[in-house]
């Protein structure tokens, strides 16, 4: 396997599907960026809601090669 190809399984026992959530701030953006740097890919569109005080966002990420519900994976 080349160094450019992610492994078959996520590192550190992480799940193949993750839903990252939190306030819409730089910390959330860093968490998504870190997942992408590990080799995850964005899955679907982000979601946002307002909890009465702040915007809360969510972004699903999926490990490459995993077949997801209907979305085409590269």
PDB file of N, CA, C and O in Angstrom:
ATOM      1  N   UNK A   1       0.853  -1.175   0.000  1.00  0.00           N
ATOM      2  CA  UNK A   1       0.000   0.000   0.000  1.00  0.00           C
ATOM      3  C   UNK A   1       0.894   1.232   0.000  1.00  0.00           C
ATOM      4  O   UNK A   1       1.820   1.328   0.782  1.00  0.00           O
ATOM      5  N   UNK A   2       0.631   2.205  -0.853  1.00  0.00           N
ATOM      6  CA  UNK A   2       1.467   3.389  -0.920  1.00  0.00           C
ATOM      7  C   UNK A   2       1.178   4.298   0.260  1.00  0.00           C
ATOM      8  O   UNK A   2       0.126   4.231   0.893  1.00  0.00           O
ATOM      9  N   UNK A   3       2.134   5.199   0.535  1.00  0.00           N
ATOM     10  CA  UNK A   3       1.944   6.122   1.654  1.00  0.00           C
ATOM     11  C   UNK A   3       0.823   7.115   1.380  1.00  0.00           C
ATOM     12  O   UNK A   3       0.298   7.717   2.301  1.00  0.00           O
ATOM     13  N   UNK A   4       0.422   7.301   0.118  1.00  0.00           N
ATOM     14  CA  UNK A   4      -0.654   8.216  -0.227  1.00  0.00           C
ATOM     15  C   UNK A   4      -2.033   7.607  -0.037  1.00  0.00           C
ATOM     16  O   UNK A   4      -3.022   8.313  -0.012  1.00  0.00           O
ATOM     17  N   UNK A   5      -2.099   6.288   0.075  1.00  0.00           N
ATOM     18  CA  UNK A   5      -3.375   5.598   0.236  1.00  0.00           C
ATOM     19  C   UNK A   5      -3.651   5.378   1.716  1.00  0.00           C
ATOM     20  O   UNK A   5      -2.800   4.863   2.428  1.00  0.00           O
ATOM     21  N   UNK A   6      -4.836   5.777   2.214  1.00  0.00           N
ATOM     22  CA  UNK A   6      -5.151   5.481   3.603  1.00  0.00           C
ATOM     23  C   UNK A   6      -5.306   3.980   3.802  1.00  0.00           C
ATOM     24  O   UNK A   6      -5.591   3.240   2.872  1.00  0.00           O
ATOM     25  N   UNK A   7      -5.104   3.557   5.043  1.00  0.00           N
ATOM     26  CA  UNK A   7      -5.253   2.135   5.332  1.00  0.00           C
ATOM     27  C   UNK A   7      -6.714   1.730   5.221  1.00  0.00           C
ATOM     28  O   UNK A   7      -7.606   2.564   5.120  1.00  0.00           O
ATOM     29  N   UNK A   8      -6.955   0.430   5.271  1.00  0.00           N
ATOM     30  CA  UNK A   8      -8.308  -0.095   5.149  1.00  0.00           C
ATOM     31  C   UNK A   8      -9.171   0.334   6.335  1.00  0.00           C
ATOM     32  O   UNK A   8     -10.366   0.546   6.196  1.00  0.00           O
ATOM     33  N   UNK A   9      -8.556   0.502   7.491  1.00  0.00           N
ATOM     34  CA  UNK A   9      -9.280   0.877   8.707  1.00  0.00           C
ATOM     35  C   UNK A   9      -8.754   2.200   9.242  1.00  0.00           C
ATOM     36  O   UNK A   9      -7.560   2.480   9.132  1.00  0.00           O
ATOM     37  N   UNK A  10      -9.608   3.003   9.850  1.00  0.00           N
ATOM     38  CA  UNK A  10      -9.151   4.258  10.436  1.00  0.00           C
ATOM     39  C   UNK A  10      -8.132   4.002  11.556  1.00  0.00           C
ATOM     40  O   UNK A  10      -8.161   2.947  12.193  1.00  0.00           O
ATOM     41  N   UNK A  11      -7.259   4.958  11.808  1.00  0.00           N
ATOM     42  CA  UNK A  11      -6.254   4.785  12.858  1.00  0.00           C
ATOM     43  C   UNK A  11      -6.865   4.826  14.255  1.00  0.00           C
ATOM     44  O   UNK A  11      -7.947   5.386  14.451  1.00  0.00           O
ATOM     45  N   UNK A  12      -6.164   4.239  15.191  1.00  0.00           N
ATOM     46  CA  UNK A  12      -6.544   4.350  16.597  1.00  0.00           C
ATOM     47  C   UNK A  12      -7.888   3.768  16.965  1.00  0.00           C
ATOM     48  O   UNK A  12      -8.488   4.175  17.953  1.00  0.00           O
ATOM     49  N   UNK A  13      -8.384   2.839  16.154  1.00  0.00           N
ATOM     50  CA  UNK A  13      -9.672   2.231  16.471  1.00  0.00           C
ATOM     51  C   UNK A  13     -10.867   3.146  16.248  1.00  0.00           C
ATOM     52  O   UNK A  13     -11.964   2.854  16.721  1.00  0.00           O
ATOM     53  N   UNK A  14     -10.678   4.251  15.527  1.00  0.00           N
ATOM     54  CA  UNK A  14     -11.793   5.153  15.247  1.00  0.00           C
ATOM     55  C   UNK A  14     -12.815   4.449  14.353  1.00  0.00           C
ATOM     56  O   UNK A  14     -12.458   3.585  13.555  1.00  0.00           O
ATOM     57  N   UNK A  15     -14.085   4.825  14.461  1.00  0.00           N
ATOM     58  CA  UNK A  15     -15.102   4.207  13.610  1.00  0.00           C
ATOM     59  C   UNK A  15     -14.982   4.691  12.168  1.00  0.00           C
ATOM     60  O   UNK A  15     -14.429   5.768  11.906  1.00  0.00           O
ATOM     61  N   UNK A  16     -15.519   3.912  11.232  1.00  0.00           N
ATOM     62  CA  UNK A  16     -15.456   4.301   9.825  1.00  0.00           C
ATOM     63  C   UNK A  16     -16.394   5.476   9.534  1.00  0.00           C
ATOM     64  O   UNK A  16     -16.148   6.257   8.619  1.00  0.00           O
ATOM     65  N   UNK A  17     -17.463   5.612  10.300  1.00  0.00           N
ATOM     66  CA  UNK A  17     -18.408   6.726  10.154  1.00  0.00           C
ATOM     67  C   UNK A  17     -18.332   7.564  11.403  1.00  0.00           C
ATOM     68  O   UNK A  17     -18.374   7.036  12.523  1.00  0.00           O
ATOM     69  N   UNK A  18     -18.213   8.855  11.222  1.00  0.00           N
ATOM     70  CA  UNK A  18     -18.220   9.767  12.365  1.00  0.00           C
ATOM     71  C   UNK A  18     -19.113  10.956  12.042  1.00  0.00           C
ATOM     72  O   UNK A  18     -19.104  11.464  10.917  1.00  0.00           O
ATOM     73  N   UNK A  19     -19.882  11.401  13.022  1.00  0.00           N
ATOM     74  CA  UNK A  19     -20.669  12.619  12.894  1.00  0.00           C
ATOM     75  C   UNK A  19     -20.075  13.623  13.873  1.00  0.00           C
ATOM     76  O   UNK A  19     -20.204  13.470  15.087  1.00  0.00           O
ATOM     77  N   UNK A  20     -19.390  14.602  13.326  1.00  0.00           N
ATOM     78  CA  UNK A  20     -18.766  15.627  14.146  1.00  0.00           C
ATOM     79  C   UNK A  20     -19.773  16.739  14.371  1.00  0.00           C
ATOM     80  O   UNK A  20     -20.408  17.214  13.422  1.00  0.00           O
ATOM     81  N   UNK A  21     -19.940  17.158  15.617  1.00  0.00           N
ATOM     82  CA  UNK A  21     -20.901  18.196  15.951  1.00  0.00           C
ATOM     83  C   UNK A  21     -20.280  19.182  16.929  1.00  0.00           C
ATOM     84  O   UNK A  21     -19.317  18.869  17.626  1.00  0.00           O
ATOM     85  N   UNK A  22     -20.854  20.369  16.971  1.00  0.00           N
ATOM     86  CA  UNK A  22     -20.410  21.360  17.944  1.00  0.00           C
ATOM     87  C   UNK A  22     -20.759  22.756  17.505  1.00  0.00           C
ATOM     88  O   UNK A  22     -21.320  22.967  16.420  1.00  0.00           O
ATOM     89  N   UNK A  23     -20.412  23.724  18.346  1.00  0.00           N
ATOM     90  CA  UNK A  23     -20.633  25.129  17.973  1.00  0.00           C
ATOM     91  C   UNK A  23     -19.851  25.468  16.703  1.00  0.00           C
ATOM     92  O   UNK A  23     -18.772  24.920  16.461  1.00  0.00           O
ATOM     93  N   UNK A  24     -20.398  26.349  15.905  1.00  0.00           N
ATOM     94  CA  UNK A  24     -19.748  26.773  14.663  1.00  0.00           C
ATOM     95  C   UNK A  24     -18.619  27.734  15.004  1.00  0.00           C
ATOM     96  O   UNK A  24     -18.790  28.950  15.018  1.00  0.00           O
ATOM     97  N   UNK A  25     -17.466  27.162  15.310  1.00  0.00           N
ATOM     98  CA  UNK A  25     -16.308  27.972  15.685  1.00  0.00           C
ATOM     99  C   UNK A  25     -15.025  27.344  15.131  1.00  0.00           C
ATOM    100  O   UNK A  25     -15.073  26.314  14.458  1.00  0.00           O
ATOM    101  N   UNK A  26     -13.902  27.950  15.426  1.00  0.00           N
ATOM    102  CA  UNK A  26     -12.636  27.455  14.876  1.00  0.00           C
ATOM    103  C   UNK A  26     -12.297  26.066  15.412  1.00  0.00           C
ATOM    104  O   UNK A  26     -11.656  25.274  14.719  1.00  0.00           O
ATOM    105  N   UNK A  27     -12.730  25.744  16.616  1.00  0.00           N
ATOM    106  CA  UNK A  27     -12.473  24.415  17.173  1.00  0.00           C
ATOM    107  C   UNK A  27     -13.167  23.334  16.343  1.00  0.00           C
ATOM    108  O   UNK A  27     -12.582  22.289  16.048  1.00  0.00           O
ATOM    109  N   UNK A  28     -14.410  23.586  15.962  1.00  0.00           N
ATOM    110  CA  UNK A  28     -15.134  22.628  15.127  1.00  0.00           C
ATOM    111  C   UNK A  28     -14.434  22.480  13.781  1.00  0.00           C
ATOM    112  O   UNK A  28     -14.228  21.362  13.293  1.00  0.00           O
ATOM    113  N   UNK A  29     -14.054  23.597  13.177  1.00  0.00           N
ATOM    114  CA  UNK A  29     -13.367  23.548  11.877  1.00  0.00           C
ATOM    115  C   UNK A  29     -12.063  22.768  11.985  1.00  0.00           C
ATOM    116  O   UNK A  29     -11.723  21.997  11.087  1.00  0.00           O
ATOM    117  N   UNK A  30     -11.337  22.921  13.082  1.00  0.00           N
ATOM    118  CA  UNK A  30     -10.106  22.153  13.285  1.00  0.00           C
ATOM    119  C   UNK A  30     -10.405  20.661  13.382  1.00  0.00           C
ATOM    120  O   UNK A  30      -9.670  19.846  12.830  1.00  0.00           O
ATOM    121  N   UNK A  31     -11.469  20.279  14.082  1.00  0.00           N
ATOM    122  CA  UNK A  31     -11.821  18.860  14.216  1.00  0.00           C
ATOM    123  C   UNK A  31     -12.131  18.246  12.859  1.00  0.00           C
ATOM    124  O   UNK A  31     -11.705  17.119  12.555  1.00  0.00           O
ATOM    125  N   UNK A  32     -12.876  18.964  12.027  1.00  0.00           N
ATOM    126  CA  UNK A  32     -13.170  18.459  10.681  1.00  0.00           C
ATOM    127  C   UNK A  32     -11.874  18.382   9.875  1.00  0.00           C
ATOM    128  O   UNK A  32     -11.609  17.372   9.212  1.00  0.00           O
ATOM    129  N   UNK A  33     -11.047  19.410   9.958  1.00  0.00           N
ATOM    130  CA  UNK A  33      -9.771  19.418   9.229  1.00  0.00           C
ATOM    131  C   UNK A  33      -8.874  18.267   9.670  1.00  0.00           C
ATOM    132  O   UNK A  33      -8.208  17.634   8.836  1.00  0.00           O
ATOM    133  N   UNK A  34      -8.840  17.977  10.962  1.00  0.00           N
ATOM    134  CA  UNK A  34      -8.031  16.863  11.470  1.00  0.00           C
ATOM    135  C   UNK A  34      -8.541  15.524  10.931  1.00  0.00           C
ATOM    136  O   UNK A  34      -7.747  14.653  10.572  1.00  0.00           O
ATOM    137  N   UNK A  35      -9.859  15.361  10.869  1.00  0.00           N
ATOM    138  CA  UNK A  35     -10.422  14.127  10.321  1.00  0.00           C
ATOM    139  C   UNK A  35     -10.038  13.980   8.853  1.00  0.00           C
ATOM    140  O   UNK A  35      -9.668  12.889   8.399  1.00  0.00           O
ATOM    141  N   UNK A  36     -10.091  15.072   8.100  1.00  0.00           N
ATOM    142  CA  UNK A  36      -9.701  15.024   6.693  1.00  0.00           C
ATOM    143  C   UNK A  36      -8.218  14.698   6.552  1.00  0.00           C
ATOM    144  O   UNK A  36      -7.823  13.923   5.677  1.00  0.00           O
ATOM    145  N   UNK A  37      -7.390  15.248   7.419  1.00  0.00           N
ATOM    146  CA  UNK A  37      -5.950  14.982   7.383  1.00  0.00           C
ATOM    147  C   UNK A  37      -5.643  13.518   7.695  1.00  0.00           C
ATOM    148  O   UNK A  37      -4.675  12.956   7.181  1.00  0.00           O
ATOM    149  N   UNK A  38      -6.475  12.889   8.527  1.00  0.00           N
ATOM    150  CA  UNK A  38      -6.299  11.464   8.834  1.00  0.00           C
ATOM    151  C   UNK A  38      -6.643  10.577   7.644  1.00  0.00           C
ATOM    152  O   UNK A  38      -6.204   9.431   7.565  1.00  0.00           O
ATOM    153  N   UNK A  39      -7.471  11.102   6.736  1.00  0.00           N
ATOM    154  CA  UNK A  39      -7.862  10.313   5.569  1.00  0.00           C
ATOM    155  C   UNK A  39      -9.358  10.180   5.388  1.00  0.00           C
ATOM    156  O   UNK A  39      -9.819   9.600   4.406  1.00  0.00           O
ATOM    157  N   UNK A  40     -10.167  10.681   6.338  1.00  0.00           N
ATOM    158  CA  UNK A  40     -11.619  10.659   6.179  1.00  0.00           C
ATOM    159  C   UNK A  40     -12.012  11.563   5.017  1.00  0.00           C
ATOM    160  O   UNK A  40     -11.278  12.480   4.646  1.00  0.00           O
ATOM    161  N   UNK A  41     -13.200  11.324   4.470  1.00  0.00           N
ATOM    162  CA  UNK A  41     -13.768  12.180   3.434  1.00  0.00           C
ATOM    163  C   UNK A  41     -15.110  12.702   3.921  1.00  0.00           C
ATOM    164  O   UNK A  41     -15.827  12.015   4.650  1.00  0.00           O
ATOM    165  N   UNK A  42     -15.441  13.919   3.471  1.00  0.00           N
ATOM    166  CA  UNK A  42     -16.743  14.480   3.813  1.00  0.00           C
ATOM    167  C   UNK A  42     -17.833  13.578   3.254  1.00  0.00           C
ATOM    168  O   UNK A  42     -17.714  13.050   2.152  1.00  0.00           O
ATOM    169  N   UNK A  43     -18.907  13.429   4.005  1.00  0.00           N
ATOM    170  CA  UNK A  43     -20.027  12.592   3.569  1.00  0.00           C
ATOM    171  C   UNK A  43     -21.298  13.413   3.715  1.00  0.00           C
ATOM    172  O   UNK A  43     -21.735  13.718   4.819  1.00  0.00           O
ATOM    173  N   UNK A  44     -21.872  13.793   2.609  1.00  0.00           N
ATOM    174  CA  UNK A  44     -23.076  14.609   2.645  1.00  0.00           C
ATOM    175  C   UNK A  44     -22.773  16.067   2.946  1.00  0.00           C
ATOM    176  O   UNK A  44     -21.618  16.464   3.082  1.00  0.00           O
ATOM    177  N   UNK A  45     -23.821  16.828   3.043  1.00  0.00           N
ATOM    178  CA  UNK A  45     -23.701  18.261   3.319  1.00  0.00           C
ATOM    179  C   UNK A  45     -23.664  18.518   4.811  1.00  0.00           C
ATOM    180  O   UNK A  45     -24.220  17.746   5.592  1.00  0.00           O
ATOM    181  N   UNK A  46     -23.039  19.623   5.221  1.00  0.00           N
ATOM    182  CA  UNK A  46     -23.091  19.979   6.634  1.00  0.00           C
ATOM    183  C   UNK A  46     -24.510  20.396   7.014  1.00  0.00           C
ATOM    184  O   UNK A  46     -25.321  20.758   6.157  1.00  0.00           O
ATOM    185  N   UNK A  47     -24.792  20.323   8.292  1.00  0.00           N
ATOM    186  CA  UNK A  47     -26.089  20.762   8.815  1.00  0.00           C
ATOM    187  C   UNK A  47     -25.840  21.823   9.875  1.00  0.00           C
ATOM    188  O   UNK A  47     -24.805  21.811  10.535  1.00  0.00           O
ATOM    189  N   UNK A  48     -26.795  22.735  10.026  1.00  0.00           N
ATOM    190  CA  UNK A  48     -26.668  23.786  11.030  1.00  0.00           C
ATOM    191  C   UNK A  48     -28.025  24.030  11.663  1.00  0.00           C
ATOM    192  O   UNK A  48     -29.072  23.908  11.017  1.00  0.00           O
ATOM    193  N   UNK A  49     -27.988  24.363  12.950  1.00  0.00           N
ATOM    194  CA  UNK A  49     -29.198  24.726  13.680  1.00  0.00           C
ATOM    195  C   UNK A  49     -28.823  25.796  14.693  1.00  0.00           C
ATOM    196  O   UNK A  49     -27.645  26.038  14.959  1.00  0.00           O
ATOM    197  N   UNK A  50     -29.803  26.419  15.266  1.00  0.00           N
ATOM    198  CA  UNK A  50     -29.591  27.457  16.274  1.00  0.00           C
ATOM    199  C   UNK A  50     -30.209  26.976  17.568  1.00  0.00           C
ATOM    200  O   UNK A  50     -31.380  26.598  17.602  1.00  0.00           O
ATOM    201  N   UNK A  51     -29.441  26.951  18.659  1.00  0.00           N
ATOM    202  CA  UNK A  51     -29.953  26.452  19.932  1.00  0.00           C
ATOM    203  C   UNK A  51     -30.489  27.557  20.847  1.00  0.00           C
ATOM    204  O   UNK A  51     -30.712  27.338  22.024  1.00  0.00           O
ATOM    205  N   UNK A  52     -30.703  28.736  20.298  1.00  0.00           N
ATOM    206  CA  UNK A  52     -31.189  29.857  21.090  1.00  0.00           C
ATOM    207  C   UNK A  52     -30.069  30.783  21.525  1.00  0.00           C
ATOM    208  O   UNK A  52     -30.318  31.927  21.899  1.00  0.00           O
ATOM    209  N   UNK A  53     -28.834  30.290  21.470  1.00  0.00           N
ATOM    210  CA  UNK A  53     -27.687  31.109  21.840  1.00  0.00           C
ATOM    211  C   UNK A  53     -26.609  31.127  20.764  1.00  0.00           C
ATOM    212  O   UNK A  53     -25.922  32.117  20.596  1.00  0.00           O
ATOM    213  N   UNK A  54     -26.447  30.013  20.068  1.00  0.00           N
ATOM    214  CA  UNK A  54     -25.361  29.915  19.091  1.00  0.00           C
ATOM    215  C   UNK A  54     -25.738  28.926  17.990  1.00  0.00           C
ATOM    216  O   UNK A  54     -26.654  28.127  18.149  1.00  0.00           O
ATOM    217  N   UNK A  55     -25.001  28.993  16.908  1.00  0.00           N
ATOM    218  CA  UNK A  55     -25.196  28.061  15.796  1.00  0.00           C
ATOM    219  C   UNK A  55     -24.436  26.779  16.118  1.00  0.00           C
ATOM    220  O   UNK A  55     -23.268  26.809  16.499  1.00  0.00           O
ATOM    221  N   UNK A  56     -25.131  25.642  15.983  1.00  0.00           N
ATOM    222  CA  UNK A  56     -24.538  24.321  16.181  1.00  0.00           C
ATOM    223  C   UNK A  56     -24.476  23.659  14.812  1.00  0.00           C
ATOM    224  O   UNK A  56     -25.459  23.660  14.059  1.00  0.00           O
ATOM    225  N   UNK A  57     -23.318  23.091  14.485  1.00  0.00           N
ATOM    226  CA  UNK A  57     -23.131  22.491  13.169  1.00  0.00           C
ATOM    227  C   UNK A  57     -22.792  21.008  13.294  1.00  0.00           C
ATOM    228  O   UNK A  57     -22.362  20.540  14.349  1.00  0.00           O
ATOM    229  N   UNK A  58     -23.000  20.296  12.196  1.00  0.00           N
ATOM    230  CA  UNK A  58     -22.681  18.867  12.134  1.00  0.00           C
ATOM    231  C   UNK A  58     -22.134  18.557  10.748  1.00  0.00           C
ATOM    232  O   UNK A  58     -22.597  19.114   9.751  1.00  0.00           O
ATOM    233  N   UNK A  59     -21.147  17.681  10.713  1.00  0.00           N
ATOM    234  CA  UNK A  59     -20.606  17.207   9.443  1.00  0.00           C
ATOM    235  C   UNK A  59     -20.250  15.743   9.587  1.00  0.00           C
ATOM    236  O   UNK A  59     -19.511  15.365  10.499  1.00  0.00           O
ATOM    237  N   UNK A  60     -20.800  14.922   8.710  1.00  0.00           N
ATOM    238  CA  UNK A  60     -20.450  13.507   8.700  1.00  0.00           C
ATOM    239  C   UNK A  60     -19.179  13.313   7.888  1.00  0.00           C
ATOM    240  O   UNK A  60     -18.964  13.993   6.883  1.00  0.00           O
ATOM    241  N   UNK A  61     -18.346  12.397   8.357  1.00  0.00           N
ATOM    242  CA  UNK A  61     -17.153  11.992   7.618  1.00  0.00           C
ATOM    243  C   UNK A  61     -17.148  10.472   7.540  1.00  0.00           C
ATOM    244  O   UNK A  61     -17.651   9.790   8.435  1.00  0.00           O
ATOM    245  N   UNK A  62     -16.606   9.957   6.457  1.00  0.00           N
ATOM    246  CA  UNK A  62     -16.616   8.522   6.207  1.00  0.00           C
ATOM    247  C   UNK A  62     -15.233   8.096   5.756  1.00  0.00           C
ATOM    248  O   UNK A  62     -14.578   8.795   4.968  1.00  0.00           O
ATOM    249  N   UNK A  63     -14.790   6.956   6.248  1.00  0.00           N
ATOM    250  CA  UNK A  63     -13.499   6.423   5.840  1.00  0.00           C
ATOM    251  C   UNK A  63     -13.585   5.960   4.391  1.00  0.00           C
ATOM    252  O   UNK A  63     -14.576   5.348   4.002  1.00  0.00           O
ATOM    253  N   UNK A  64     -12.579   6.260   3.555  1.00  0.00           N
ATOM    254  CA  UNK A  64     -12.630   5.876   2.130  1.00  0.00           C
ATOM    255  C   UNK A  64     -12.844   4.374   1.944  1.00  0.00           C
ATOM    256  O   UNK A  64     -12.339   3.559   2.716  1.00  0.00           O
ATOM    257  N   UNK A  65     -13.605   4.041   0.917  1.00  0.00           N
ATOM    258  CA  UNK A  65     -13.837   2.642   0.576  1.00  0.00           C
ATOM    259  C   UNK A  65     -15.044   2.038   1.235  1.00  0.00           C
ATOM    260  O   UNK A  65     -15.486   0.973   0.857  1.00  0.00           O
ATOM    261  N   UNK A  66     -15.617   2.727   2.222  1.00  0.00           N
ATOM    262  CA  UNK A  66     -16.811   2.224   2.900  1.00  0.00           C
ATOM    263  C   UNK A  66     -18.007   2.615   2.057  1.00  0.00           C
ATOM    264  O   UNK A  66     -18.127   3.751   1.613  1.00  0.00           O
ATOM    265  N   UNK A  67     -18.894   1.668   1.817  1.00  0.00           N
ATOM    266  CA  UNK A  67     -20.094   1.954   1.041  1.00  0.00           C
ATOM    267  C   UNK A  67     -21.114   2.625   1.933  1.00  0.00           C
ATOM    268  O   UNK A  67     -21.505   2.085   2.957  1.00  0.00           O
ATOM    269  N   UNK A  68     -21.521   3.832   1.544  1.00  0.00           N
ATOM    270  CA  UNK A  68     -22.490   4.594   2.331  1.00  0.00           C
ATOM    271  C   UNK A  68     -23.835   4.608   1.660  1.00  0.00           C
ATOM    272  O   UNK A  68     -23.974   4.317   0.484  1.00  0.00           O
ATOM    273  N   UNK A  69     -24.837   4.982   2.411  1.00  0.00           N
ATOM    274  CA  UNK A  69     -26.220   4.943   1.978  1.00  0.00           C
ATOM    275  C   UNK A  69     -26.565   5.799   0.789  1.00  0.00           C
ATOM    276  O   UNK A  69     -27.114   6.861   0.922  1.00  0.00           O
ATOM    277  N   UNK A  70     -26.229   5.370  -0.400  1.00  0.00           N
ATOM    278  CA  UNK A  70     -26.712   6.032  -1.599  1.00  0.00           C
ATOM    279  C   UNK A  70     -25.795   7.076  -2.183  1.00  0.00           C
ATOM    280  O   UNK A  70     -25.876   7.380  -3.350  1.00  0.00           O
ATOM    281  N   UNK A  71     -24.927   7.695  -1.401  1.00  0.00           N
ATOM    282  CA  UNK A  71     -24.009   8.682  -1.948  1.00  0.00           C
ATOM    283  C   UNK A  71     -22.855   7.952  -2.619  1.00  0.00           C
ATOM    284  O   UNK A  71     -22.317   6.997  -2.086  1.00  0.00           O
ATOM    285  N   UNK A  72     -22.474   8.409  -3.777  1.00  0.00           N
ATOM    286  CA  UNK A  72     -21.339   7.801  -4.479  1.00  0.00           C
ATOM    287  C   UNK A  72     -20.052   8.206  -3.789  1.00  0.00           C
ATOM    288  O   UNK A  72     -19.857   9.356  -3.449  1.00  0.00           O
ATOM    289  N   UNK A  73     -19.207   7.236  -3.546  1.00  0.00           N
ATOM    290  CA  UNK A  73     -17.914   7.494  -2.932  1.00  0.00           C
ATOM    291  C   UNK A  73     -16.838   7.334  -3.987  1.00  0.00           C
ATOM    292  O   UNK A  73     -16.910   6.448  -4.819  1.00  0.00           O
ATOM    293  N   UNK A  74     -15.834   8.179  -3.910  1.00  0.00           N
ATOM    294  CA  UNK A  74     -14.730   8.082  -4.866  1.00  0.00           C
ATOM    295  C   UNK A  74     -13.747   7.050  -4.417  1.00  0.00           C
ATOM    296  O   UNK A  74     -13.560   6.754  -3.299  1.00  0.00           O
TER     297      UNK A  74
END
